[in-house]
DNA sequence: TCTTGACTTAGAGCGCGCTCTAAATCGTAC
DNA sequence: GTACGATTTAGAGCGCGCTCTAAGTCAAGA
């Protein structure tokens, strides 16, 4: 099985057909095959590529950069260094985001401890 | 020094006066004092509270939940358990987000390694 | 044959979190 | 007194990433 309707593809990828079409229009996918009736037919390779896109998206890459990346991939192997540069830049951002989340977490945990202390005192006072 | 104009407060907090006013209108701050001319005067306590808000915001809490939290704080000490619940829920989301970033990072690193391999092969082939 | 439901398109709409505008007011420096 | 720059308000506007609408096409099943 290597041919999926947009509905099947959407289900497997856990996103909506609307979003799949939007990504295509946005220039993130190209050459999604069509059947005789003009309907999209997704291959496993398509799904795999879209999975990578979803990984980039969910880790905070803006659509515009995803489009740049897609264009590089589309343009052939000669620009692999450019792809590396783009991914490394994104990698740095992801790591920075993780660090920011970690420091927020520390503050939140501090606040929680304070609240737990207050909560216990209240109980003890009754 | 425990009194800041909106401009000074904005500078110290690294956000814009517009955003400070927006947060106030959104119900995240209350009782920001005014001077005789009707202008806002921020205390250190205000700045500290806003810093906590920024921590929540930057770690992905939606404004609506920040408002709920603000309302709880405003309503007094009796609802500390509710605040704990809200923060713990957020804490769980932050941890989930960090895990998602980590798994994206693993995929990105895998892709980078593949690209580096391709790049080296290309060089070797020349 | 007719109905049903998944698909097609271009384009509009939406939710979020700001971000800016316009017109007015105020305090300070000249 | 007057010019300037920071502030005030209500409300409009914006950028992003979807998300939905409307009108139409098509294939399969009753």
XYZ file of C-alpha atoms (C1' of nucleotides) in Angstrom:
312
model
C 0.000 0.000 0.000
C 1.688 3.145 -1.194
C -1.173 5.349 -2.298
C -3.426 7.322 0.000
C -6.292 9.698 -0.510
C -6.038 13.036 1.230
C -8.383 11.734 3.917
C -6.247 8.668 4.567
C -3.067 10.722 4.557
C -4.596 13.227 6.960
C -5.640 10.474 9.323
C -2.230 8.827 9.305
C -0.496 12.131 9.894
C -3.040 13.338 12.443
C -3.788 16.579 10.684
C -6.698 17.763 8.583
C -7.131 17.568 4.801
C -7.453 21.367 4.948
C -4.009 21.635 6.443
C -2.518 19.249 3.902
C -3.877 21.375 1.071
C -2.685 24.502 2.833
C 0.852 23.114 3.107
C 0.799 22.274 -0.562
C -0.406 25.751 -1.498
C 2.213 27.217 0.807
C 4.891 25.553 -1.274
C 5.997 22.983 1.284
C 5.039 20.013 -0.860
C 5.254 19.640 -4.543
C 4.383 17.058 -7.076
C 1.693 15.374 -5.038
C 0.412 12.947 -7.668
C -3.173 13.063 -8.934
C -5.361 10.217 -10.099
C -7.459 10.299 -13.261
C -10.159 12.221 -11.428
C -7.745 14.951 -10.393
C -7.610 13.845 -6.782
C -4.422 13.856 -4.745
C -2.647 10.558 -4.226
C -0.075 10.551 -1.445
C 2.808 8.088 -1.486
C 4.726 6.848 1.525
C 7.522 9.166 0.486
C 5.070 12.077 0.639
C 3.955 11.056 4.112
C 7.545 10.748 5.228
C 8.393 14.199 3.951
C 5.308 15.680 5.575
C 6.314 14.029 8.846
C 9.603 15.844 8.687
C 7.756 19.088 7.992
C 5.556 18.451 11.021
C 8.640 17.890 13.141
C 10.049 21.234 12.044
C 6.711 22.966 12.504
C 5.999 21.514 15.928
C 9.440 22.558 17.083
C 8.652 26.133 16.154
C 9.988 26.666 12.653
C 7.885 29.289 10.869
C 6.199 28.298 7.622
C 8.421 30.734 5.725
C 11.558 28.874 6.796
C 9.947 25.544 6.090
C 9.332 26.837 2.606
C 12.980 27.838 2.236
C 13.985 24.373 3.335
C 11.546 22.751 0.933
C 12.886 24.847 -1.891
C 16.426 23.743 -1.079
C 15.428 20.094 -1.046
C 13.547 20.562 -4.287
C 16.547 22.197 -5.928
C 18.732 19.136 -5.627
C 21.761 17.875 -3.800
C 24.107 20.736 -4.613
C 22.819 22.830 -1.711
C 23.159 20.321 1.092
C 25.401 22.781 2.976
C 22.585 25.332 2.856
C 20.177 22.788 4.274
C 22.665 22.017 7.024
C 22.946 25.724 7.813
C 19.179 26.108 7.960
C 18.702 23.069 10.169
C 21.548 24.051 12.462
C 20.041 27.479 12.909
C 16.755 25.857 13.793
C 18.513 23.396 16.077
C 20.030 26.304 17.987
C 16.615 27.876 18.375
C 15.131 24.624 19.634
C 17.875 24.297 22.219
C 17.361 27.907 23.300
C 13.627 27.283 23.599
C 14.251 24.214 25.729
C 16.529 26.201 27.996
C 13.907 28.930 28.308
C 11.279 26.361 29.201
C 13.632 24.846 31.765
C 14.201 28.177 33.472
C 10.475 28.938 33.460
C 9.932 25.520 34.987
C 12.323 26.349 37.793
C 10.375 29.507 38.588
C 7.056 27.687 38.404
C 8.341 24.986 40.723
C 9.518 27.632 43.174
C 6.101 29.224 43.122
C 4.460 25.855 43.621
C 6.637 25.129 46.640
C 5.713 28.455 48.146
C 2.027 27.773 47.563
C 2.325 24.288 49.042
C 3.930 25.792 52.099
C 1.107 28.317 52.421
C -1.460 25.607 51.933
C 0.077 23.487 54.694
C 0.255 26.428 57.071
C -3.395 27.116 56.458
C -4.288 23.544 57.258
C -2.116 23.571 60.377
C -3.786 26.781 61.546
C -7.240 25.236 61.532
C 13.388 53.820 43.967
C 10.054 52.101 43.876
C 8.078 54.065 41.350
C 8.411 53.756 37.603
C 6.693 55.336 34.651
C 5.288 52.996 32.063
C 8.328 53.700 29.900
C 10.766 52.825 32.678
C 8.788 49.735 33.590
C 8.678 48.655 29.971
C 12.421 49.071 29.635
C 13.170 47.105 32.789
C 10.850 44.307 31.742
C 11.958 44.344 28.107
C 8.488 44.754 26.717
C 6.622 47.680 25.221
C 4.372 50.204 26.990
C 1.676 49.027 24.581
C 1.977 45.500 25.907
C 1.916 46.681 29.515
C -1.335 48.520 28.889
C -2.695 45.547 27.020
C -1.942 43.232 29.953
C -3.693 45.628 32.264
C -6.758 45.826 30.021
C -6.706 42.056 29.704
C -7.170 41.795 33.438
C -3.736 40.438 34.283
C -2.792 43.424 36.427
C -4.918 45.481 38.663
C -4.504 48.450 40.849
C -1.564 49.926 39.007
C -1.298 53.217 40.864
C -1.727 56.554 39.118
C -0.054 59.854 39.880
C -1.869 63.169 40.060
C -1.783 63.476 36.290
C -3.479 60.124 35.815
C -0.325 58.379 34.674
C 0.580 54.873 35.724
C 3.143 54.410 38.458
C 4.619 50.921 38.711
C 6.037 49.656 41.987
C 8.653 46.970 42.397
C 5.874 44.646 43.440
C 4.123 45.367 40.132
C 7.291 44.604 38.205
C 7.770 41.395 40.140
C 4.241 40.262 39.411
C 4.611 41.131 35.740
C 7.833 39.135 35.653
C 5.922 36.120 36.854
C 3.307 36.750 34.188
C 6.061 36.918 31.573
C 7.428 33.619 32.812
C 4.032 32.005 32.393
C 3.494 33.622 29.025
C 6.904 32.732 27.628
C 6.396 29.144 28.681
C 3.228 28.999 26.644
C 0.380 29.769 28.998
C -2.466 31.411 27.071
C -3.602 34.851 28.190
C -6.964 33.395 29.246
C -5.306 31.104 31.782
C -3.050 33.884 32.978
C -6.219 35.836 33.634
C -7.688 32.971 35.627
C -4.516 32.812 37.659
C -4.539 36.576 38.217
C -8.134 36.412 39.359
C -7.255 33.703 41.869
C -4.361 35.721 43.253
C -6.576 38.784 43.435
C -9.264 36.887 45.294
C -7.068 36.159 48.275
C -5.343 33.321 50.018
C -8.331 31.005 50.336
C -7.829 29.593 46.866
C -4.178 28.648 47.029
C -5.107 25.050 46.161
C -6.716 26.319 42.955
C -3.561 28.228 42.099
C -1.528 25.099 42.723
C -3.824 23.137 40.433
C -3.511 25.740 37.693
C 0.268 25.919 37.956
C 0.629 22.160 38.090
C -1.441 21.827 34.955
C 0.799 24.360 33.275
C 3.877 22.636 34.630
C 2.748 19.392 33.017
C 2.280 21.167 29.702
C 5.740 22.721 29.921
C 7.288 19.326 30.572
C 5.364 17.835 27.660
C 6.524 20.680 25.435
C 10.126 20.109 26.460
C 9.813 16.418 25.685
C 8.324 17.233 22.280
C 11.204 19.607 21.560
C 13.664 16.936 22.621
C 12.211 14.380 20.260
C 12.125 16.907 17.425
C 15.753 17.661 18.209
C 16.631 13.997 17.857
C 15.042 13.906 14.416
C 16.747 17.124 13.370
C 20.096 15.800 14.534
C 19.540 12.613 12.570
C 18.795 14.638 9.463
C 21.865 16.777 10.052
C 24.058 13.702 10.329
C 22.667 12.368 7.093
C 23.317 15.683 5.370
C 26.839 15.860 6.757
C 27.473 12.391 5.383
C 26.181 13.443 1.959
C 28.268 16.570 2.049
C 31.421 14.610 2.837
C 30.729 12.068 0.106
C 30.292 14.884 -2.365
C 33.615 16.355 -1.386
C 35.301 12.949 -1.530
C 33.873 12.366 -5.016
C 35.416 15.495 -6.417
C -31.063 6.364 -11.764
C -30.300 8.562 -7.596
C -28.094 9.443 -3.320
C -24.235 9.783 -0.522
C -19.907 11.162 0.805
C -15.189 12.204 -0.189
C -12.963 15.101 -2.942
C -11.764 19.726 -5.807
C -10.928 25.048 -5.993
C -10.382 29.972 -4.642
C -10.973 32.703 -1.276
C -12.935 34.285 3.161
C -12.764 33.999 8.193
C -10.886 33.228 12.698
C -8.269 33.147 17.196
C -4.404 34.693 19.337
C -1.282 38.055 21.005
C 0.127 41.744 20.395
C 1.016 46.399 17.952
C -0.184 50.599 16.313
C -3.116 54.969 15.518
C -5.217 59.294 16.588
C -6.309 62.797 19.276
C -5.803 64.670 23.603
C -3.213 65.853 27.998
C 0.605 66.787 30.913
C 5.414 68.289 32.849
C 9.747 70.142 31.774
C 13.210 72.932 29.293
C 14.001 76.800 26.844
C 4.496 81.193 26.562
C 5.695 77.464 23.807
C 7.736 73.501 21.960
C 8.755 68.754 22.991
C 8.354 64.252 24.435
C 6.115 60.987 27.274
C 1.823 59.680 28.541
C -3.457 58.804 28.212
C -7.736 56.482 25.897
C -10.635 53.596 22.791
C -10.403 51.175 19.163
C -8.430 49.592 14.713
C -4.980 46.725 12.401
C -1.728 43.035 11.745
C 0.895 38.597 11.168
C 0.647 33.941 11.734
C -1.209 29.477 11.032
C -4.530 27.453 10.193
C -9.736 26.488 9.403
C -13.779 26.830 7.120
C -17.161 27.962 3.218
C -19.402 27.520 -1.158
C -20.105 25.634 -5.236
C -18.951 22.101 -7.967
C -17.100 17.138 -9.511
C -16.790 12.336 -9.149
C -17.255 7.112 -7.802
C -19.558 3.671 -5.578
C -23.634 1.506 -3.615
C -28.840 0.871 -3.179
